[in-house]
Coordinates of C-alpha atoms in Angstrom, one line a residue:
M116 CA 10.5 -27.5 -10.6
R117 CA 8.0 -27.3 -8.2
R118 CA 5.1 -25.1 -8.5
G119 CA 1.5 -24.9 -7.1
P120 CA -1.8 -26.1 -8.9
P121 CA -3.1 -24.1 -11.7
A122 CA -6.0 -22.2 -10.5
S123 CA -9.3 -22.9 -11.3
P124 CA -10.8 -20.7 -14.2
V125 CA -11.8 -17.6 -12.5
T126 CA -14.7 -15.4 -14.0
A127 CA -13.3 -12.3 -12.4
V128 CA -16.1 -9.8 -13.5
A129 CA -19.0 -12.1 -12.2
S130 CA -17.8 -12.9 -8.9
L131 CA -16.3 -9.5 -8.2
R132 CA -19.6 -7.7 -8.6
G133 CA -21.2 -10.0 -6.3
R134 CA -21.9 -13.2 -8.1
P135 CA -19.8 -15.9 -6.5
Q136 CA -17.8 -18.4 -8.6
A137 CA -19.8 -21.7 -8.7
G138 CA -19.1 -24.2 -6.0
V139 CA -17.8 -21.2 -3.9
I140 CA -19.9 -20.5 -0.5
V141 CA -19.5 -17.4 1.0
K142 CA -20.0 -16.8 4.5
P143 CA -18.6 -13.6 5.4
L144 CA -18.3 -12.7 9.2
F145 CA -17.0 -10.4 11.9
P146 CA -14.1 -11.9 13.5
G147 CA -15.9 -12.3 16.6
A148 CA -18.2 -14.6 15.2
H149 CA -15.4 -17.2 14.3
A150 CA -14.2 -16.2 17.8
A151 CA -17.4 -17.8 19.5
E152 CA -17.5 -20.6 17.0
S153 CA -14.2 -21.9 17.2
P154 CA -11.8 -20.0 19.6
G155 CA -8.9 -21.6 19.5
K156 CA -8.6 -21.4 15.6
T157 CA -5.3 -19.6 14.5
A158 CA -6.1 -15.9 13.1
I159 CA -2.6 -14.7 13.2
V160 CA 1.1 -16.4 12.9
M161 CA 4.2 -14.7 12.5
A162 CA 6.0 -16.3 10.1
T163 CA 9.8 -16.5 11.6
T164 CA 9.0 -17.2 15.2
G165 CA 5.7 -19.1 14.9
E166 CA 3.6 -17.0 17.5
I167 CA -0.2 -17.2 17.4
V168 CA -2.9 -15.2 18.3
T169 CA -6.3 -17.2 18.0
Y170 CA -9.7 -16.0 17.2
G171 CA -10.6 -16.0 20.7
E172 CA -7.6 -14.0 21.6
L173 CA -8.3 -11.4 18.9
E174 CA -11.5 -11.0 19.8
A175 CA -11.1 -10.5 23.5
R176 CA -8.0 -8.2 22.7
S177 CA -9.9 -6.0 20.2
C178 CA -12.7 -5.5 23.1
R179 CA -10.7 -4.5 25.6
L180 CA -8.8 -1.7 23.3
A181 CA -12.3 -0.7 21.9
H182 CA -13.4 -0.1 25.7
F183 CA -10.5 1.5 26.7
W184 CA -11.1 4.2 23.8
H185 CA -14.6 4.4 24.3
Q186 CA -14.1 4.9 28.1
A187 CA -11.7 7.8 27.1
G188 CA -14.7 9.3 25.2
L189 CA -13.8 8.2 21.7
R190 CA -17.0 8.0 19.5
R191 CA -17.9 7.3 16.0
G192 CA -16.0 9.3 13.6
D193 CA -13.4 9.9 15.8
H194 CA -9.8 9.1 14.7
V195 CA -7.0 7.2 16.1
A196 CA -3.7 6.0 14.3
V197 CA -1.5 3.4 14.3
F198 CA 2.6 3.3 14.4
L199 CA 4.0 -0.3 14.2
E200 CA 6.4 -2.6 12.6
N201 CA 4.5 -5.8 11.5
H202 CA 3.6 -6.6 15.1
L203 CA 1.5 -9.7 16.3
R204 CA -0.7 -7.3 17.9
Y205 CA -1.3 -5.0 14.8
F206 CA -4.8 -6.7 14.3
E207 CA -6.1 -6.2 17.8
V208 CA -5.4 -2.6 16.8
F209 CA -7.5 -2.5 13.6
W210 CA -10.4 -4.6 14.8
A211 CA -10.8 -2.5 17.7
A212 CA -11.4 0.6 15.8
R213 CA -13.2 -1.3 13.0
R214 CA -15.8 -2.5 15.9
S215 CA -15.9 1.1 17.6
G216 CA -16.8 3.0 14.5
L217 CA -13.6 5.1 14.2
Y218 CA -11.1 6.2 11.7
L219 CA -8.0 4.2 12.0
T220 CA -4.9 6.1 10.4
P221 CA -1.9 3.4 9.6
V222 CA 1.3 5.3 9.8
N223 CA 4.3 4.2 8.0
R224 CA 6.7 2.6 10.4
Y225 CA 9.9 4.2 8.4
L226 CA 8.7 7.7 9.0
T227 CA 10.9 9.9 10.9
A228 CA 9.5 11.8 13.9
E229 CA 8.4 14.8 12.1
E230 CA 6.8 13.0 9.1
A231 CA 5.0 10.8 11.7
A232 CA 3.7 13.4 13.7
Y233 CA 2.7 15.4 10.6
I234 CA 0.3 12.9 9.4
V235 CA -1.1 12.1 13.0
S236 CA -1.8 15.7 13.7
D237 CA -3.1 16.3 10.0
C238 CA -5.7 12.8 10.8
G239 CA -7.0 14.6 13.9
A240 CA -5.8 11.4 16.1
T241 CA -6.9 11.3 19.6
S242 CA -4.8 7.9 20.3
L243 CA -1.6 6.7 18.8
V244 CA -0.6 3.1 19.4
S245 CA 3.2 2.2 18.8
S246 CA 5.6 -0.2 20.1
A247 CA 9.3 -0.3 21.8
G248 CA 10.7 -1.7 18.8
L249 CA 9.9 2.0 17.1
A250 CA 11.1 3.6 20.4
D251 CA 14.0 5.4 18.8
V252 CA 11.6 7.3 16.7
A253 CA 8.3 7.5 19.4
V254 CA 10.6 8.9 21.6
D255 CA 10.4 12.3 19.9
L256 CA 6.9 12.3 19.2
P257 CA 4.9 13.4 22.3
P258 CA 6.2 17.1 21.8
L259 CA 5.1 17.3 18.4
L260 CA 1.5 16.1 19.0
S261 CA -0.4 19.1 20.9
E262 CA -3.7 17.2 20.2
C263 CA -2.9 13.7 20.5
H264 CA -3.3 12.8 24.4
L265 CA -3.5 9.0 24.2
L266 CA -0.1 7.8 23.5
L267 CA 0.0 3.8 23.9
M268 CA 3.2 1.9 23.8
M269 CA 3.2 -1.9 23.4
D270 CA 6.4 -4.0 25.0
G271 CA 7.6 -1.3 27.2
A272 CA 7.1 2.3 27.3
V273 CA 9.3 5.1 27.1
A274 CA 9.1 8.6 28.4
G275 CA 5.6 10.5 27.2
W276 CA 3.7 7.0 26.6
L277 CA 1.7 5.0 28.6
G278 CA 2.2 1.3 28.6
Y279 CA -0.3 -0.6 26.5
E280 CA -0.8 -3.5 28.4
N281 CA -1.4 -2.2 31.5
A282 CA -3.8 0.5 30.1
V283 CA -6.2 -2.3 28.5
A284 CA -5.5 -5.1 30.8
E285 CA -8.6 -4.2 33.4
Q286 CA -11.1 -3.4 30.3
P287 CA -13.6 -6.1 29.6
P288 CA -13.1 -8.9 26.9
E289 CA -16.6 -8.4 25.8
P290 CA -17.8 -6.3 23.0
L291 CA -19.4 -2.9 23.4
L292 CA -23.1 -2.6 23.5
A293 CA -23.1 -0.7 20.1
Q294 CA -20.5 -1.6 17.4
P295 CA -20.7 1.1 14.3
C296 CA -18.4 -0.1 11.7
G297 CA -15.6 2.0 11.2
A298 CA -13.0 2.5 8.2
V299 CA -9.4 3.1 7.4
M300 CA -8.3 6.5 6.5
F301 CA -4.9 5.9 4.5
Y302 CA -2.4 8.6 3.5
S303 CA -1.1 9.1 0.0
S304 CA 1.3 11.5 -0.9
G305 CA 0.6 14.5 -3.1
T306 CA 2.5 16.0 -6.0
T307 CA 3.6 18.6 -3.5
G308 CA 5.3 16.1 -1.3
R309 CA 2.8 16.6 1.7
P310 CA 1.1 13.3 2.6
K311 CA -2.9 13.9 1.7
G312 CA -5.5 11.9 3.5
I313 CA -8.0 9.6 1.8
L314 CA -11.2 10.1 3.9
P315 CA -13.8 7.5 3.1
E316 CA -17.4 7.5 4.3
L317 CA -18.1 5.5 7.1
P318 CA -20.4 2.4 6.4
E319 CA -24.0 2.7 7.6
R320 CA -24.0 -0.7 9.3
S321 CA -22.7 -2.7 12.3
V322 CA -19.6 -4.3 12.3
D323 CA -21.1 -7.8 12.5
E324 CA -23.3 -7.3 9.6
P325 CA -22.2 -8.4 6.0
D326 CA -19.5 -6.3 4.2
D327 CA -20.9 -6.1 0.7
D328 CA -17.1 -5.5 -0.8
T329 CA -15.8 -8.6 1.1
V330 CA -18.8 -10.6 -0.7
A331 CA -17.8 -9.3 -4.1
L332 CA -14.2 -9.8 -3.5
A333 CA -13.1 -12.7 -1.7
P334 CA -14.3 -15.5 -3.9
S335 CA -12.2 -14.5 -6.8
F336 CA -9.1 -14.3 -4.6
Q337 CA -10.1 -17.5 -3.4
I338 CA -10.4 -16.1 0.5
D339 CA -12.3 -18.4 2.5
A340 CA -12.3 -20.0 5.8
D341 CA -9.6 -22.5 5.0
A342 CA -7.3 -19.8 3.4
V343 CA -3.8 -19.5 4.6
Y344 CA -2.6 -16.0 3.5
L345 CA 0.9 -14.9 3.4
S346 CA 1.7 -11.1 4.0
P347 CA 5.1 -10.4 3.1
A348 CA 4.9 -6.6 2.9
P349 CA 4.3 -3.9 5.4
L350 CA 1.1 -3.9 7.3
Y351 CA 0.6 -0.1 6.9
H352 CA 0.2 -0.3 3.4
A353 CA -3.3 -0.4 1.9
A354 CA -3.1 -3.9 0.3
P355 CA -1.8 -5.5 3.0
L356 CA -4.3 -4.5 5.5
G357 CA -7.2 -4.8 3.1
F358 CA -6.4 -8.2 2.1
T359 CA -5.3 -9.2 5.9
S360 CA -8.7 -8.1 7.1
M361 CA -10.7 -9.8 4.3
V362 CA -9.2 -13.0 5.6
H363 CA -10.1 -12.2 9.2
T364 CA -13.4 -11.6 7.8
M365 CA -13.8 -14.8 6.1
G366 CA -12.4 -16.9 9.0
G367 CA -8.9 -17.7 7.6
A368 CA -5.4 -17.4 8.8
V369 CA -2.6 -14.6 8.5
V370 CA 0.8 -15.6 8.3
V371 CA 2.8 -12.3 8.5
M372 CA 6.4 -11.9 7.5
E373 CA 8.3 -9.7 10.2
K374 CA 10.6 -8.6 7.1
W375 CA 10.6 -9.3 3.6
D376 CA 13.3 -11.7 2.0
P377 CA 12.9 -13.7 -1.0
V378 CA 14.4 -17.1 0.3
L379 CA 12.3 -17.0 3.7
A380 CA 9.3 -16.1 1.5
L381 CA 9.5 -19.5 -0.4
E382 CA 10.2 -21.4 2.8
F383 CA 7.2 -19.6 4.8
I384 CA 4.8 -21.0 1.7
E385 CA 5.9 -24.5 2.4
R386 CA 6.5 -24.0 6.3
H387 CA 3.0 -22.5 7.1
S388 CA 0.8 -24.5 3.9
V389 CA 0.2 -20.9 2.2
T390 CA -2.5 -21.0 -0.2
V391 CA -3.1 -17.3 -1.1
S392 CA -0.3 -14.6 -1.2
Q393 CA 0.2 -10.9 -2.2
W394 CA 3.3 -9.3 -3.8
V395 CA 5.0 -6.4 -5.6
P396 CA 6.8 -6.9 -8.9
T397 CA 10.0 -6.1 -7.2
M398 CA 9.6 -9.2 -5.0
F399 CA 8.9 -11.2 -8.0
T400 CA 12.1 -10.0 -9.6
R401 CA 14.4 -10.8 -6.4
M402 CA 12.8 -14.3 -6.5
L403 CA 13.8 -14.9 -10.1
K404 CA 17.2 -13.9 -9.2
L405 CA 17.9 -16.6 -6.7
P406 CA 20.2 -19.7 -7.7
P407 CA 17.9 -22.6 -9.2
E408 CA 18.7 -24.6 -6.1
A409 CA 17.1 -21.9 -3.7
R410 CA 14.0 -21.4 -5.9
E411 CA 13.5 -25.3 -6.6
A412 CA 14.1 -25.9 -2.7
H413 CA 10.5 -25.5 -1.3
D414 CA 7.1 -27.4 -1.8
L415 CA 4.9 -24.7 -3.2
S416 CA 1.9 -27.3 -3.8
S417 CA -0.3 -25.7 -1.1
H418 CA -0.3 -22.1 -3.1
R419 CA -3.2 -21.6 -5.4
V420 CA -3.3 -17.8 -5.6
A421 CA -0.7 -15.0 -6.1
I422 CA -2.0 -11.6 -5.8
H423 CA -0.1 -8.7 -7.1
A424 CA -0.4 -4.9 -7.9
A425 CA 1.0 -1.6 -6.6
A426 CA 3.4 -1.0 -9.4
P427 CA 3.5 -1.9 -12.9
C428 CA 5.0 -5.7 -13.4
P429 CA 7.7 -6.0 -16.2
V430 CA 6.0 -8.4 -18.7
E431 CA 8.8 -10.8 -19.0
I432 CA 9.1 -10.8 -15.1
K433 CA 5.3 -11.6 -15.0
R434 CA 5.9 -14.2 -17.6
Q435 CA 8.5 -16.1 -15.9
M436 CA 6.5 -16.4 -12.9
I437 CA 3.6 -17.8 -14.3
E438 CA 6.0 -20.3 -15.9
W439 CA 7.6 -21.1 -12.5
W440 CA 4.4 -21.3 -10.3
G441 CA 1.9 -21.9 -12.7
P442 CA -1.2 -19.8 -14.0
I443 CA -2.1 -18.8 -10.3
L444 CA -1.2 -14.9 -10.4
V445 CA -3.9 -12.5 -10.4
E446 CA -3.4 -8.8 -10.9
Y447 CA -5.6 -5.6 -10.1
Y448 CA -5.2 -2.2 -10.3
G449 CA -6.7 0.7 -8.1
G450 CA -5.7 3.1 -5.4
S451 CA -6.2 3.8 -1.8
E452 CA -8.8 6.0 -2.9
G453 CA -11.4 3.1 -3.9
N454 CA -13.0 4.6 -6.6
G455 CA -12.3 1.8 -8.7
L456 CA -10.8 -1.5 -9.6
T457 CA -9.3 -3.6 -12.6
F458 CA -8.8 -7.4 -12.3
I459 CA -6.7 -9.7 -14.7
S460 CA -6.0 -13.8 -14.3
S461 CA -3.2 -15.4 -15.9
E462 CA -4.9 -16.9 -18.5
A463 CA -6.3 -13.4 -19.5
W464 CA -3.3 -11.9 -18.9
L465 CA -1.5 -14.2 -21.4
A466 CA -4.0 -13.1 -23.9
H467 CA -3.3 -9.6 -23.0
P468 CA 0.4 -9.3 -21.8
G469 CA 0.9 -6.1 -19.8
S470 CA -2.8 -5.4 -19.3
V471 CA -3.9 -4.9 -15.6
G472 CA -7.1 -6.0 -16.5
Q473 CA -10.8 -5.1 -17.1
A474 CA -12.9 -2.9 -14.6
V475 CA -14.7 -4.7 -12.1
L476 CA -15.5 -2.0 -9.8
G477 CA -16.8 1.2 -11.5
S478 CA -16.2 1.6 -15.1
L479 CA -13.4 3.0 -17.1
H480 CA -12.8 6.1 -19.0
V481 CA -9.9 7.4 -21.0
C482 CA -9.5 11.2 -21.4
D483 CA -7.4 14.1 -23.2
D484 CA -6.5 16.9 -20.8
D485 CA -9.8 18.9 -21.7
G486 CA -11.6 15.6 -20.5
N487 CA -12.8 14.5 -23.8
E488 CA -13.2 10.6 -23.9
L489 CA -10.4 9.2 -26.2
A490 CA -10.8 6.1 -28.5
H491 CA -9.7 2.5 -28.0
G492 CA -5.7 2.9 -28.2
E493 CA -5.5 6.3 -27.5
E494 CA -3.5 7.2 -24.4
G495 CA -4.9 9.7 -21.8
L496 CA -5.8 10.1 -18.3
I497 CA -7.5 7.1 -16.6
Y498 CA -10.8 7.9 -15.0
F499 CA -13.1 5.7 -13.0
E500 CA -16.7 6.2 -12.9
R501 CA -18.8 5.2 -9.9
D502 CA -22.5 6.4 -8.8
E503 CA -21.0 9.1 -6.6
M504 CA -17.6 10.4 -5.5
P505 CA -16.2 7.8 -3.2
F506 CA -13.6 9.8 -1.2
E507 CA -12.3 13.0 -0.4
Y508 CA -8.9 14.2 0.5
H509 CA -9.2 15.1 4.3
N510 CA -9.1 19.0 4.6
D511 CA -8.3 19.5 1.0
P512 CA -11.2 20.3 -1.3
V513 CA -8.7 21.6 -3.9
K514 CA -7.0 18.5 -4.1
T515 CA -10.3 16.2 -4.2
R516 CA -11.7 18.7 -7.4
Q517 CA -8.4 18.0 -9.0
A518 CA -8.8 14.5 -9.1
Q519 CA -12.6 14.6 -10.5
H520 CA -13.2 15.0 -14.3
P521 CA -14.0 18.5 -15.3
V522 CA -17.4 17.9 -16.2
H523 CA -18.5 14.2 -14.5
E524 CA -17.9 14.9 -10.6
S525 CA -18.4 11.2 -10.0
W526 CA -15.3 10.5 -12.4
S527 CA -12.0 10.4 -10.5
A528 CA -8.3 9.7 -11.3
L529 CA -5.6 8.5 -9.6
G530 CA -2.8 10.4 -11.7
D531 CA -2.6 7.5 -14.3
V532 CA -2.1 7.5 -18.1
G533 CA -3.1 4.6 -20.1
Y534 CA -5.4 3.3 -22.9
L535 CA -8.0 0.6 -23.4
D536 CA -8.3 -1.8 -26.3
A537 CA -10.9 -2.8 -28.1
E538 CA -12.0 -5.5 -25.4
E539 CA -11.8 -3.0 -22.7
F540 CA -8.6 -4.1 -21.0
L541 CA -6.5 -1.6 -19.5
Y542 CA -2.7 -0.7 -20.0
L543 CA -0.4 1.7 -18.1
T544 CA 1.7 3.8 -20.0
D545 CA 2.9 6.7 -17.9
R546 CA 2.1 8.9 -14.7
K547 CA 0.6 12.4 -14.8
A548 CA 2.8 13.6 -12.5
F549 CA 6.4 13.0 -11.5
M550 CA 5.9 10.3 -8.6
I551 CA 8.5 7.7 -8.5
I552 CA 7.4 4.0 -8.0
S553 CA 10.4 2.1 -6.4
G554 CA 9.9 -1.5 -5.5
G555 CA 6.0 -0.8 -5.3
I556 CA 6.3 2.0 -3.0
N557 CA 5.1 5.5 -4.0
I558 CA 8.1 8.6 -3.7
Y559 CA 7.3 11.8 -4.3
P560 CA 10.6 14.4 -4.9
Q561 CA 9.8 17.5 -3.7
E562 CA 10.2 16.7 0.0
I563 CA 13.9 15.2 -0.7
E564 CA 14.5 18.4 -3.0
D565 CA 13.6 20.7 -0.2
A566 CA 15.6 18.6 2.2
L567 CA 18.6 18.6 -0.2
V568 CA 18.7 21.9 -1.3
M569 CA 19.2 23.2 2.2
H570 CA 22.8 21.8 2.2
P571 CA 25.5 24.5 1.9
G572 CA 27.0 23.2 -1.3
V573 CA 23.7 22.6 -3.1
A574 CA 22.7 25.5 -5.2
D575 CA 19.7 23.5 -7.1
V576 CA 18.3 20.0 -7.2
A577 CA 15.8 17.5 -9.0
V578 CA 14.9 14.4 -7.9
I579 CA 13.9 11.8 -10.4
G580 CA 13.2 8.1 -11.2
V581 CA 15.6 6.3 -13.1
P582 CA 15.4 2.8 -14.7
D583 CA 16.4 -0.1 -12.2
E584 CA 16.1 -3.7 -13.2
D585 CA 15.1 -4.6 -9.5
L586 CA 13.2 -1.8 -8.3
G587 CA 11.4 -0.6 -11.5
E588 CA 12.7 2.6 -10.5
A589 CA 15.6 4.2 -8.3
V590 CA 15.6 7.4 -6.8
K591 CA 18.5 9.7 -8.3
A592 CA 19.4 13.3 -7.2
V593 CA 20.7 15.6 -9.8
V594 CA 22.3 18.3 -8.3
Q595 CA 23.6 21.8 -9.3
P596 CA 26.5 22.5 -6.9
M597 CA 27.1 26.1 -5.6
E598 CA 29.7 27.9 -7.4
G599 CA 33.2 26.9 -6.0
T600 CA 32.1 23.5 -4.9
V601 CA 34.3 20.8 -6.1
T602 CA 32.1 17.9 -7.2
S603 CA 33.5 14.3 -6.0
D604 CA 32.5 10.9 -4.7
E605 CA 32.8 12.4 -1.1
L606 CA 30.4 15.1 -1.6
A607 CA 27.8 12.7 -3.1
T608 CA 28.2 10.5 0.3
E609 CA 28.1 13.7 2.4
L610 CA 24.8 14.5 0.5
L611 CA 23.2 11.6 0.9
A612 CA 24.3 11.4 4.7
W613 CA 22.7 14.5 5.2
L614 CA 19.1 13.5 3.8
R615 CA 19.4 10.2 6.2
D616 CA 18.8 12.8 8.9
R617 CA 15.8 14.5 7.4
V618 CA 13.9 12.2 5.5
A619 CA 12.8 8.4 5.8
H620 CA 15.4 6.1 4.8
Y621 CA 13.4 4.5 1.4
K622 CA 13.2 8.0 0.3
V623 CA 17.0 8.7 0.3
P624 CA 18.3 8.6 -3.2
K625 CA 20.3 5.5 -4.8
S626 CA 22.8 7.7 -6.3
V627 CA 23.7 11.5 -6.9
D628 CA 24.8 13.1 -10.2
F629 CA 26.2 16.4 -10.8
E630 CA 25.1 19.1 -13.5
A631 CA 26.5 22.8 -14.0
Q632 CA 23.4 24.1 -14.6
L633 CA 19.9 22.5 -14.5
P634 CA 17.2 23.0 -17.1
R635 CA 14.8 25.9 -15.3
L636 CA 12.5 27.8 -17.6
P637 CA 12.3 31.5 -17.3
T638 CA 9.6 31.5 -14.8
G639 CA 11.3 29.1 -12.5
K640 CA 9.6 26.0 -13.3
L641 CA 12.3 23.0 -13.4
Y642 CA 11.8 21.3 -16.7
K643 CA 12.4 17.7 -15.5
R644 CA 11.4 16.0 -18.6
L645 CA 14.4 16.8 -20.2
L646 CA 16.5 15.5 -17.0
R647 CA 14.5 12.4 -17.2
D648 CA 14.7 11.6 -20.9
R649 CA 18.6 11.5 -20.7
Y650 CA 18.1 8.4 -18.3
W651 CA 15.1 6.8 -20.0
G652 CA 16.4 7.1 -23.5
K653 CA 13.9 9.5 -24.6
R654 CA 11.3 6.9 -24.4
N655 CA 7.5 8.1 -24.0
S656 CA 6.6 5.5 -21.3
R657 CA 8.2 5.4 -17.6
I658 CA 7.1 2.0 -17.1
V659 CA 9.5 -0.5 -18.2

């Protein structure tokens, strides 16, 4: 069995709070500095094709787009958006916004035109960058975007879009005179099903000045100028984009998988001598289910850190991964809101199985529904405490206030329920709302329910998460048919086809069950707990 070398002992709390590990030299730089020192050094590799972007090319390309936006009148605090697959040129869009003081909103590449248009419009983007690879959706966007006029398409343009390459070709490859640091504005769906923008404060510094967060975080993930980072997930997610930009800040190389595949992921670790990687638990499950000959076919000795988060990892899955890869797994818990972070090494996890670690950014509090702090071992809503509230939900002060503690406004919650043990290790045990986490992706039911109830054969519907060994949770629709409608496998297939035209494919339920009457209260509220308990065996925890 081939595995990477054991990770060196990680003093996570110390390093993440800005005291790097002994022997680690932290020299965070803007990619432009790496371009000046080593313009031919690899910044980006597409895992399958082997296509490369050097730091010199990344610098010149991001400068050209920055000049284009500046010439179009965009200034610090304005918004742009990117709607791309895992594309070789994703990062020049990121760094162009970052070096222009702009907010960049990554849009999920699997959304329908209506869903994507809502996010682009809601964030107030003046410009949107896409590619011909998404033309089937992008072609429908121009009439839906009344306020976003600069639509740029890479690799060829369809009606309503400008050709990206031609638009930026005549712009200078040198930096703007002033380069205020921008930020990323991610969208995270709310319990109503409508995505909500997470608006951070813009940094009060130039993009080429040291980034305190990178100084604090990079050493514990062993991200430095020699790092080769494998990104197997879509780049529009917060974690992949955050870690890849950290790698570029430190001067390492990013290897981007065009599409996730468990066999190819192992092959790419060997082919590209990957040192650091980032995963979700579903990926672990699928790799563990590969036949032994596939799992053992590749030399993984370069691999020194495997980062994972996004969803709770089943204890047995993580234990098997540590047995296979060695104690190189590190886990964190946090959200796109950036309100706090926990961290746990493999060694600490083996002593505290199931934990997501101790707080390394902010401090933790577990409270009851009235905001009273609970004792160790008691389950409640998890809050991170910071010196001040680090984010707000864009154009939604009500949602922002709902995320805050009733008394302590600098304490904020992501909606998770859990408990702290006597050593302040955090364990997640439930979700505050009915969010479904399927394969590391957050899915909210109401949008699916709203679309499905419009079918003429549907009287009522509930969408819930049910246990799934591979995905953690699978999306299931429980349908109350219209009186006189005959339920059948054919009807279930018809309902799923109906949804595929109305919501992104990953939101479409894996299966449909039928009930004569859904459990609604006299007030009209759907009592989902009664439905969910049937599938979860009346367990108190939704995390398995």
